[in-house]
Amino acid sequence: KMLTKTSVKKEFLCDMAFLTTIGSKIFLYPFEGRTGYKIIGYTTVCCLIYITIAQLFLTLFVTGFHDLIDISNIAPNIGVCILTVIKYTKIYTHRKLYHAIITHYQKYMWSIIQMNDIKNLKTIVKYKSVSYFINKILYYYSLPLIIIIVSLPLIVMFYNKKFNDNEFEYLYPFDGWYPFDKVIWFYFIYAWESFMTALVIYTFAFSDMINMSCVAYMCMELSVLSNLLTNLITNEDIEDLKKFKNIFKIHQRIRRSLKIIIKRHQFLNKLAQGLDLALEDVSLINYIFGSVFICLTAFTFTFIDDLYKKIRYFFFFISLNFVILNQSIIGQILSDHSVKLTNAIYSSNWIYADRTTKTTLLYLMMKTQIPFTLTAKGYISMNLNTMTQVTSTSYQYYNLLRCIYHS
């Protein structure tokens, strides 16, 4: 299939439509100029999650401090709800940033792509496919996870009633505290906890999809800029310069192209700084408490005898690792792609440029050696080293907790 700018742009915008549809479903899109219906929906989602957080804290205070197992059951649920509401509200708070990102990749990014620029068109197709694939993984992971968490208590209850009459007990998705009889109000409580479980997972996963896609688009444009820098001075230009042919026009075109690249790099740097502000609170919580929550969920499914809780917290453990890995990967790939521009400058046949262009390239090289970073409030960069630190710390906490429990 022959790649053309029109066909690639059309496919790219179709994939972006999937992202904007997701944003619309959780009342975040459009990021600007939203209707009253969207604002009411957003406020309702926030209120429901805040109510769930308050309920879980109340559960912890009423029942959770009596037993280490109870603490390990409740604390990770609180952490996930807090992370969800922070992710959700941060996207709303920084809605102008997300609006600028979406608008840029819908309209303005395409001005630097030439009609016959096959290399950059292939780059866009590659990153579009990667972004779409990752979004589908998150989408198809979150839906089965909701089904498992919501249906698992009923399945275990049915099994116990059928085969273990003496061990029957009522089970709930997150087993919160209520000021009334939980058995009498079983169906109401189960419906409420199922709904809130689905809402939290749905909001959490789809907020991640929006952030992941924004980073993927930025990495795509950085790769496009790398290609443009590599081909800043073409072989045809070199031949003409050696023959002293069209020297002024060639250098003028090179300076004009370089000016556009620098402006785009500055714009992407501004977007990266904005994303860092939007994600810094979540990154800090992941870094500080991620190891604690991973430790608690691992402790629960390895030491508790309850089959239902073993299965539930095993999936919880996997999900928490996935969340922190996701945060670390997007920070790593954004940083890696930003410094690749330095290598592109080395490969740009810069020795054939005029003095002004060489000076500008040197300035740009100094800028590109400073990577774009996503940080935890500026304390630490989120990358794969951070993931290693979190998992190592969680294993140490796990061993400590195991010793305390046995003693």
mmCIF file of N, CA and C in Angstrom, residues 138-224:
data_model
loop_
_atom_site.group_PDB
_atom_site.id
_atom_site.type_symbol
_atom_site.label_atom_id
_atom_site.label_comp_id
_atom_site.label_asym_id
_atom_site.label_seq_id
_atom_site.Cartn_x
_atom_site.Cartn_y
_atom_site.Cartn_z
ATOM 1 N N LEU A 138 -4.625 -1.685 27.376
ATOM 2 C CA LEU A 138 -5.217 -1.097 28.580
ATOM 3 C C LEU A 138 -6.728 -1.282 28.593
ATOM 4 N N TYR A 139 -7.336 -1.113 27.428
ATOM 5 C CA TYR A 139 -8.791 -1.228 27.325
ATOM 6 C C TYR A 139 -9.245 -2.657 27.610
ATOM 7 N N TYR A 140 -8.591 -3.620 26.946
ATOM 8 C CA TYR A 140 -9.013 -5.015 27.097
ATOM 9 C C TYR A 140 -8.477 -5.655 28.371
ATOM 10 N N TYR A 141 -7.579 -4.972 29.067
ATOM 11 C CA TYR A 141 -7.165 -5.440 30.391
ATOM 12 C C TYR A 141 -8.136 -4.950 31.457
ATOM 13 N N SER A 142 -8.592 -3.709 31.319
ATOM 14 C CA SER A 142 -9.460 -3.127 32.351
ATOM 15 C C SER A 142 -10.837 -3.784 32.377
ATOM 16 N N LEU A 143 -11.387 -4.097 31.211
ATOM 17 C CA LEU A 143 -12.733 -4.687 31.187
ATOM 18 C C LEU A 143 -12.777 -6.078 31.830
ATOM 19 N N PRO A 144 -11.879 -7.017 31.460
ATOM 20 C CA PRO A 144 -11.884 -8.312 32.169
ATOM 21 C C PRO A 144 -11.583 -8.168 33.657
ATOM 22 N N LEU A 145 -10.737 -7.193 34.012
ATOM 23 C CA LEU A 145 -10.418 -6.980 35.425
ATOM 24 C C LEU A 145 -11.667 -6.578 36.199
ATOM 25 N N ILE A 146 -12.471 -5.710 35.608
ATOM 26 C CA ILE A 146 -13.737 -5.314 36.246
ATOM 27 C C ILE A 146 -14.642 -6.529 36.423
ATOM 28 N N ILE A 147 -14.764 -7.329 35.365
ATOM 29 C CA ILE A 147 -15.636 -8.511 35.412
ATOM 30 C C ILE A 147 -15.162 -9.490 36.484
ATOM 31 N N ILE A 148 -13.846 -9.706 36.558
ATOM 32 C CA ILE A 148 -13.301 -10.651 37.548
ATOM 33 C C ILE A 148 -13.572 -10.171 38.964
ATOM 34 N N ILE A 149 -13.263 -8.895 39.243
ATOM 35 C CA ILE A 149 -13.416 -8.378 40.606
ATOM 36 C C ILE A 149 -14.879 -8.342 41.025
ATOM 37 N N VAL A 150 -15.757 -7.993 40.090
ATOM 38 C CA VAL A 150 -17.183 -7.881 40.423
ATOM 39 C C VAL A 150 -17.842 -9.251 40.557
ATOM 40 N N SER A 151 -17.456 -10.196 39.706
ATOM 41 C CA SER A 151 -18.130 -11.502 39.703
ATOM 42 C C SER A 151 -17.496 -12.523 40.639
ATOM 43 N N LEU A 152 -16.231 -12.337 40.980
ATOM 44 C CA LEU A 152 -15.526 -13.327 41.797
ATOM 45 C C LEU A 152 -16.197 -13.595 43.146
ATOM 46 N N PRO A 153 -16.647 -12.562 43.891
ATOM 47 C CA PRO A 153 -17.328 -12.859 45.160
ATOM 48 C C PRO A 153 -18.555 -13.752 44.985
ATOM 49 N N LEU A 154 -19.341 -13.508 43.924
ATOM 50 C CA LEU A 154 -20.534 -14.324 43.683
ATOM 51 C C LEU A 154 -20.157 -15.762 43.352
ATOM 52 N N ILE A 155 -19.099 -15.930 42.549
ATOM 53 C CA ILE A 155 -18.660 -17.278 42.181
ATOM 54 C C ILE A 155 -18.198 -18.050 43.414
ATOM 55 N N VAL A 156 -17.408 -17.393 44.267
ATOM 56 C CA VAL A 156 -16.909 -18.048 45.482
ATOM 57 C C VAL A 156 -18.060 -18.353 46.434
ATOM 58 N N MET A 157 -19.017 -17.429 46.556
ATOM 59 C CA MET A 157 -20.187 -17.674 47.411
ATOM 60 C C MET A 157 -20.989 -18.867 46.910
ATOM 61 N N PHE A 158 -21.169 -18.930 45.597
ATOM 62 C CA PHE A 158 -21.912 -20.053 45.015
ATOM 63 C C PHE A 158 -21.176 -21.369 45.277
ATOM 64 N N TYR A 159 -19.862 -21.351 45.114
ATOM 65 C CA TYR A 159 -19.058 -22.554 45.353
ATOM 66 C C TYR A 159 -19.157 -22.990 46.818
ATOM 67 N N ASN A 160 -19.023 -22.041 47.737
ATOM 68 C CA ASN A 160 -19.097 -22.374 49.167
ATOM 69 C C ASN A 160 -20.474 -22.909 49.552
ATOM 70 N N LYS A 161 -21.505 -22.308 48.975
ATOM 71 C CA LYS A 161 -22.866 -22.754 49.292
ATOM 72 C C LYS A 161 -23.122 -24.150 48.746
ATOM 73 N N LYS A 162 -22.513 -24.456 47.609
ATOM 74 C CA LYS A 162 -22.752 -25.737 46.954
ATOM 75 C C LYS A 162 -21.943 -26.861 47.598
ATOM 76 N N PHE A 163 -20.693 -26.544 47.969
ATOM 77 C CA PHE A 163 -19.791 -27.613 48.411
ATOM 78 C C PHE A 163 -19.295 -27.465 49.845
ATOM 79 N N ASN A 164 -19.389 -26.266 50.418
ATOM 80 C CA ASN A 164 -18.892 -26.043 51.782
ATOM 81 C C ASN A 164 -19.951 -25.302 52.597
ATOM 82 N N ASP A 165 -21.004 -26.002 52.956
ATOM 83 C CA ASP A 165 -22.121 -25.359 53.657
ATOM 84 C C ASP A 165 -21.688 -24.715 54.969
ATOM 85 N N ASN A 166 -20.716 -25.309 55.636
ATOM 86 C CA ASN A 166 -20.292 -24.785 56.940
ATOM 87 C C ASN A 166 -19.441 -23.524 56.820
ATOM 88 N N GLU A 167 -18.920 -23.254 55.627
ATOM 89 C CA GLU A 167 -18.021 -22.122 55.457
ATOM 90 C C GLU A 167 -18.664 -20.974 54.686
ATOM 91 N N PHE A 168 -19.967 -20.984 54.527
ATOM 92 C CA PHE A 168 -20.610 -19.946 53.724
ATOM 93 C C PHE A 168 -20.564 -18.599 54.434
ATOM 94 N N GLU A 169 -20.209 -17.563 53.681
ATOM 95 C CA GLU A 169 -20.272 -16.194 54.186
ATOM 96 C C GLU A 169 -20.517 -15.256 53.015
ATOM 97 N N TYR A 170 -21.080 -14.097 53.323
ATOM 98 C CA TYR A 170 -21.349 -13.105 52.291
ATOM 99 C C TYR A 170 -20.055 -12.370 51.944
ATOM 100 N N LEU A 171 -19.798 -12.254 50.647
ATOM 101 C CA LEU A 171 -18.584 -11.596 50.169
ATOM 102 C C LEU A 171 -18.960 -10.379 49.328
ATOM 103 N N TYR A 172 -18.047 -9.400 49.300
ATOM 104 C CA TYR A 172 -18.300 -8.137 48.608
ATOM 105 C C TYR A 172 -17.052 -7.740 47.810
ATOM 106 N N PRO A 173 -17.232 -6.896 46.773
ATOM 107 C CA PRO A 173 -16.074 -6.495 45.955
ATOM 108 C C PRO A 173 -14.946 -5.829 46.733
ATOM 109 N N PHE A 174 -15.254 -4.870 47.644
ATOM 110 C CA PHE A 174 -14.168 -4.331 48.479
ATOM 111 C C PHE A 174 -14.505 -4.320 49.964
ATOM 112 N N ASP A 175 -15.663 -4.808 50.336
ATOM 113 C CA ASP A 175 -16.018 -5.090 51.731
ATOM 114 C C ASP A 175 -15.830 -3.878 52.639
ATOM 115 N N GLY A 176 -16.527 -2.781 52.295
ATOM 116 C CA GLY A 176 -16.471 -1.576 53.120
ATOM 117 C C GLY A 176 -17.348 -1.684 54.354
ATOM 118 N N TRP A 177 -17.213 -0.690 55.243
ATOM 119 C CA TRP A 177 -18.015 -0.642 56.471
ATOM 120 C C TRP A 177 -19.301 0.137 56.211
ATOM 121 N N TYR A 178 -20.415 -0.333 56.813
ATOM 122 C CA TYR A 178 -21.717 0.328 56.676
ATOM 123 C C TYR A 178 -22.380 0.405 58.044
ATOM 124 N N PRO A 179 -23.150 1.450 58.279
ATOM 125 C CA PRO A 179 -23.806 1.609 59.593
ATOM 126 C C PRO A 179 -25.096 0.802 59.721
ATOM 127 N N PHE A 180 -25.291 -0.185 58.854
ATOM 128 C CA PHE A 180 -26.488 -1.028 58.908
ATOM 129 C C PHE A 180 -26.085 -2.462 58.611
ATOM 130 N N ASP A 181 -27.023 -3.365 58.737
ATOM 131 C CA ASP A 181 -26.759 -4.800 58.574
ATOM 132 C C ASP A 181 -26.406 -5.111 57.116
ATOM 133 N N LYS A 182 -25.207 -5.628 56.890
ATOM 134 C CA LYS A 182 -24.727 -5.887 55.535
ATOM 135 C C LYS A 182 -25.408 -7.093 54.896
ATOM 136 N N VAL A 183 -25.920 -8.001 55.702
ATOM 137 C CA VAL A 183 -26.606 -9.177 55.156
ATOM 138 C C VAL A 183 -27.985 -8.789 54.633
ATOM 139 N N ILE A 184 -28.719 -8.014 55.430
ATOM 140 C CA ILE A 184 -30.062 -7.579 55.012
ATOM 141 C C ILE A 184 -29.982 -6.734 53.740
ATOM 142 N N TRP A 185 -28.981 -5.851 53.684
ATOM 143 C CA TRP A 185 -28.820 -4.943 52.545
ATOM 144 C C TRP A 185 -27.785 -5.476 51.544
ATOM 145 N N PHE A 186 -27.668 -6.788 51.469
ATOM 146 C CA PHE A 186 -26.608 -7.395 50.658
ATOM 147 C C PHE A 186 -26.657 -6.941 49.200
ATOM 148 N N TYR A 187 -27.822 -7.010 48.567
ATOM 149 C CA TYR A 187 -27.917 -6.698 47.137
ATOM 150 C C TYR A 187 -27.628 -5.228 46.860
ATOM 151 N N PHE A 188 -28.092 -4.354 47.729
ATOM 152 C CA PHE A 188 -27.807 -2.924 47.570
ATOM 153 C C PHE A 188 -26.303 -2.658 47.708
ATOM 154 N N ILE A 189 -25.694 -3.251 48.751
ATOM 155 C CA ILE A 189 -24.260 -3.051 48.993
ATOM 156 C C ILE A 189 -23.438 -3.626 47.844
ATOM 157 N N TYR A 190 -23.835 -4.805 47.380
ATOM 158 C CA TYR A 190 -23.083 -5.441 46.293
ATOM 159 C C TYR A 190 -23.171 -4.600 45.018
ATOM 160 N N ALA A 191 -24.362 -4.056 44.746
ATOM 161 C CA ALA A 191 -24.524 -3.209 43.560
ATOM 162 C C ALA A 191 -23.671 -1.942 43.676
ATOM 163 N N TRP A 192 -23.685 -1.314 44.863
ATOM 164 C CA TRP A 192 -22.893 -0.108 45.088
ATOM 165 C C TRP A 192 -21.392 -0.384 44.927
ATOM 166 N N GLU A 193 -20.900 -1.440 45.548
ATOM 167 C CA GLU A 193 -19.468 -1.730 45.490
ATOM 168 C C GLU A 193 -19.048 -2.185 44.092
ATOM 169 N N SER A 194 -19.917 -2.889 43.395
ATOM 170 C CA SER A 194 -19.614 -3.291 42.016
ATOM 171 C C SER A 194 -19.523 -2.067 41.111
ATOM 172 N N PHE A 195 -20.486 -1.158 41.284
ATOM 173 C CA PHE A 195 -20.492 0.059 40.467
ATOM 174 C C PHE A 195 -19.240 0.893 40.719
ATOM 175 N N MET A 196 -18.875 1.081 41.984
ATOM 176 C CA MET A 196 -17.711 1.901 42.314
ATOM 177 C C MET A 196 -16.407 1.223 41.888
ATOM 178 N N THR A 197 -16.357 -0.105 41.978
ATOM 179 C CA THR A 197 -15.175 -0.829 41.494
ATOM 180 C C THR A 197 -14.991 -0.599 39.999
ATOM 181 N N ALA A 198 -16.082 -0.738 39.252
ATOM 182 C CA ALA A 198 -16.023 -0.526 37.804
ATOM 183 C C ALA A 198 -15.651 0.921 37.478
ATOM 184 N N LEU A 199 -16.239 1.867 38.203
ATOM 185 C CA LEU A 199 -15.972 3.285 37.941
ATOM 186 C C LEU A 199 -14.507 3.634 38.200
ATOM 187 N N VAL A 200 -13.966 3.149 39.309
ATOM 188 C CA VAL A 200 -12.570 3.456 39.653
ATOM 189 C C VAL A 200 -11.612 2.849 38.629
ATOM 190 N N ILE A 201 -11.804 1.578 38.279
ATOM 191 C CA ILE A 201 -10.914 0.927 37.308
ATOM 192 C C ILE A 201 -11.033 1.596 35.943
ATOM 193 N N TYR A 202 -12.260 1.871 35.531
ATOM 194 C CA TYR A 202 -12.528 2.510 34.237
ATOM 195 C C TYR A 202 -11.848 3.876 34.168
ATOM 196 N N THR A 203 -12.049 4.689 35.193
ATOM 197 C CA THR A 203 -11.473 6.036 35.220
ATOM 198 C C THR A 203 -9.956 5.982 35.281
ATOM 199 N N PHE A 204 -9.433 5.085 36.104
ATOM 200 C CA PHE A 204 -7.981 4.937 36.257
ATOM 201 C C PHE A 204 -7.344 4.544 34.924
ATOM 202 N N ALA A 205 -7.879 3.500 34.298
ATOM 203 C CA ALA A 205 -7.286 2.986 33.057
ATOM 204 C C ALA A 205 -7.387 3.996 31.926
ATOM 205 N N PHE A 206 -8.539 4.651 31.797
ATOM 206 C CA PHE A 206 -8.726 5.567 30.681
ATOM 207 C C PHE A 206 -7.967 6.875 30.878
ATOM 208 N N SER A 207 -7.757 7.282 32.125
ATOM 209 C CA SER A 207 -6.879 8.436 32.381
ATOM 210 C C SER A 207 -5.455 8.101 31.956
ATOM 211 N N ASP A 208 -5.027 6.871 32.244
ATOM 212 C CA ASP A 208 -3.699 6.419 31.813
ATOM 213 C C ASP A 208 -3.590 6.379 30.290
ATOM 214 N N MET A 209 -4.656 5.976 29.624
ATOM 215 C CA MET A 209 -4.638 5.913 28.164
ATOM 216 C C MET A 209 -4.425 7.295 27.560
ATOM 217 N N ILE A 210 -5.061 8.308 28.141
ATOM 218 C CA ILE A 210 -4.898 9.679 27.650
ATOM 219 C C ILE A 210 -3.453 10.131 27.814
ATOM 220 N N ASN A 211 -2.877 9.893 28.994
ATOM 221 C CA ASN A 211 -1.491 10.311 29.241
ATOM 222 C C ASN A 211 -0.500 9.529 28.387
ATOM 223 N N MET A 212 -0.719 8.217 28.258
ATOM 224 C CA MET A 212 0.163 7.389 27.428
ATOM 225 C C MET A 212 0.140 7.855 25.974
ATOM 226 N N SER A 213 -1.039 8.169 25.476
ATOM 227 C CA SER A 213 -1.165 8.599 24.084
ATOM 228 C C SER A 213 -0.464 9.931 23.852
ATOM 229 N N CYS A 214 -0.605 10.853 24.798
ATOM 230 C CA CYS A 214 0.061 12.155 24.666
ATOM 231 C C CYS A 214 1.573 11.984 24.588
ATOM 232 N N VAL A 215 2.130 11.125 25.431
ATOM 233 C CA VAL A 215 3.577 10.873 25.407
ATOM 234 C C VAL A 215 3.977 10.190 24.098
ATOM 235 N N ALA A 216 3.169 9.241 23.635
ATOM 236 C CA ALA A 216 3.474 8.547 22.373
ATOM 237 C C ALA A 216 3.480 9.524 21.201
ATOM 238 N N TYR A 217 2.529 10.457 21.174
ATOM 239 C CA TYR A 217 2.484 11.456 20.103
ATOM 240 C C TYR A 217 3.715 12.363 20.146
ATOM 241 N N MET A 218 4.129 12.744 21.352
ATOM 242 C CA MET A 218 5.314 13.591 21.483
ATOM 243 C C MET A 218 6.573 12.854 21.024
ATOM 244 N N CYS A 219 6.678 11.573 21.377
ATOM 245 C CA CYS A 219 7.818 10.767 20.925
ATOM 246 C C CYS A 219 7.811 10.630 19.404
ATOM 247 N N MET A 220 6.627 10.508 18.834
ATOM 248 C CA MET A 220 6.497 10.424 17.383
ATOM 249 C C MET A 220 7.030 11.693 16.726
ATOM 250 N N GLU A 221 6.632 12.845 17.249
ATOM 251 C CA GLU A 221 7.091 14.099 16.640
ATOM 252 C C GLU A 221 8.589 14.310 16.856
ATOM 253 N N LEU A 222 9.112 13.875 17.997
ATOM 254 C CA LEU A 222 10.559 13.955 18.214
ATOM 255 C C LEU A 222 11.309 13.103 17.193
ATOM 256 N N SER A 223 10.753 11.939 16.855
ATOM 257 C CA SER A 223 11.370 11.088 15.830
ATOM 258 C C SER A 223 11.302 11.751 14.458
ATOM 259 N N VAL A 224 10.185 12.416 14.185
ATOM 260 C CA VAL A 224 10.056 13.155 12.922
ATOM 261 C C VAL A 224 11.097 14.270 12.854
#
